[in-house]
Coordinates of C-alpha atoms in Angstrom, one line a residue:
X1 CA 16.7 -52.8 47.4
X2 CA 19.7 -54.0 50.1
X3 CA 21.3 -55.3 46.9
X4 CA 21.2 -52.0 45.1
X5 CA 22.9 -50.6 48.2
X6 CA 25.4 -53.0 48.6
X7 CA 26.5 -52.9 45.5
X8 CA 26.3 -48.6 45.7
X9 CA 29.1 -49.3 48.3
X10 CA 31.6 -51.4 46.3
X11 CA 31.4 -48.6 43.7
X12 CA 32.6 -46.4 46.4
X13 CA 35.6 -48.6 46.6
X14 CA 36.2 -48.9 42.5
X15 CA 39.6 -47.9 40.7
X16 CA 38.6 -49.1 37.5
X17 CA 36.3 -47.1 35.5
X18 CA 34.9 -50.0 33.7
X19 CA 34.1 -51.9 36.9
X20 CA 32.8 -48.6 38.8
X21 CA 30.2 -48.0 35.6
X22 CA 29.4 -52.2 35.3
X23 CA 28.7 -52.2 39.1
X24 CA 26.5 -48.9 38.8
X25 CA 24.5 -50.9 36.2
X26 CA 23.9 -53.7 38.5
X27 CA 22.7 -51.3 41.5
X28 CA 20.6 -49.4 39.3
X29 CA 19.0 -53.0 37.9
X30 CA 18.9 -53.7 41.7
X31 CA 16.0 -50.5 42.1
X32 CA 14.5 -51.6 38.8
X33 CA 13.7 -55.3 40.5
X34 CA 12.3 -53.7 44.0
X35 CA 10.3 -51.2 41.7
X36 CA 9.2 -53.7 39.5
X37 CA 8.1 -55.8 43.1
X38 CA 5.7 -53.3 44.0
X39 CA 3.8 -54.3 41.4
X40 CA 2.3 -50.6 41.6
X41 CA 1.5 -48.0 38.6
X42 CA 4.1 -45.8 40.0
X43 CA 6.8 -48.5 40.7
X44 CA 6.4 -49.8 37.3
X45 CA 6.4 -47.0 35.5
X46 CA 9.3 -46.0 37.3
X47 CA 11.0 -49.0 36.7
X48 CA 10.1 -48.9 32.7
X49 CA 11.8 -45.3 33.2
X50 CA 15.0 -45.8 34.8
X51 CA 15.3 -48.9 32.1
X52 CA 15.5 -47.1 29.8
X53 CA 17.4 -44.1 31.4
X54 CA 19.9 -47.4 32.1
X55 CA 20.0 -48.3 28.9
X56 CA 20.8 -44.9 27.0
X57 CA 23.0 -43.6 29.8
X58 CA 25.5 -46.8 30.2
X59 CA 26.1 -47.8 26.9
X60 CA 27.3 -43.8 26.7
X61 CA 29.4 -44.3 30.1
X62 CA 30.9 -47.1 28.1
X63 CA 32.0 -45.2 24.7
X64 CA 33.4 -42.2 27.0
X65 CA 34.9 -44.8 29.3
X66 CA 36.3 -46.0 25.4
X67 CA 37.7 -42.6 24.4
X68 CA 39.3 -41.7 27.8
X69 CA 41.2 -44.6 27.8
X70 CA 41.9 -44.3 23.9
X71 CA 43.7 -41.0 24.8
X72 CA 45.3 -41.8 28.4
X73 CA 46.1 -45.0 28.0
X74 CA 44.6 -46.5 31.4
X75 CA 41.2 -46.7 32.9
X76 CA 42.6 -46.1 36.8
X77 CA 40.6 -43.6 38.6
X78 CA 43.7 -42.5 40.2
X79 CA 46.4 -42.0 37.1
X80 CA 43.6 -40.2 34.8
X81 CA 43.2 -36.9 37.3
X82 CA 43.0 -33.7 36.2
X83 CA 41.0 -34.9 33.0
X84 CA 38.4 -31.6 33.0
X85 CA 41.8 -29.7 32.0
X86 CA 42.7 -32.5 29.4
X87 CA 39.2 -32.8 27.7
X88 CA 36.5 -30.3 28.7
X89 CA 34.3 -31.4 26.0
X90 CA 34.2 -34.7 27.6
X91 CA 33.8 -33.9 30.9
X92 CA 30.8 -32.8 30.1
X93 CA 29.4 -35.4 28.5
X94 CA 30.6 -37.6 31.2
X95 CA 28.8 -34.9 33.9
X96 CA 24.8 -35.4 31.2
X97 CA 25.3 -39.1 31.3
X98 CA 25.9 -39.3 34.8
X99 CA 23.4 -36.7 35.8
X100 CA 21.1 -38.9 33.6

């Protein structure tokens, strides 16, 4: 659990959009592990859950991650502003898979 949040603070910190959605992945693996150390119905199921949540939501990240920087031509946080008014479609795709 103090690894899940550690590594929720270095994403705070991320310019790349690759790294910020690679270092989600490991905090989110981080809350599967202390779920899956309960050793609980709840914490299991909720660990099989956010598995596969993990699973269908960050392999998306990555192919929207893909075809922003397809059309801008970097994956900085900071140069690819203002993208809702450059692909509105994809912002929301990007807003379900990280709602998900």
């Amino acid at each position: 659990l103090i690894g899940g949040v550690l590594v929720s603070l270095i994403c705070l910190w991320q310019m790349d959009l690759k790294a910020l959605i690679a270092y989600s992945s490991v905090a989110h693996m981080g809350i599967v592990l202390s779920g899956l150390m309960t050793m609980t119905y709840w914490g299991l199921n909720g660990s099989y859950t956010l598995m596969i949540a993990h699973g269908l939501c960050s392999s998306g990240l990555f192919c929207l991650a893909n075809i922003s920087y397809e059309r801008m031509g970097s994956r900085s946080l900071l140069i690819n502003k203002g993208m809702l008014n450059f692909m509105p479609s994809l912002s929301l795709w990007w807003f379900l898979l990280c709602s998900g």
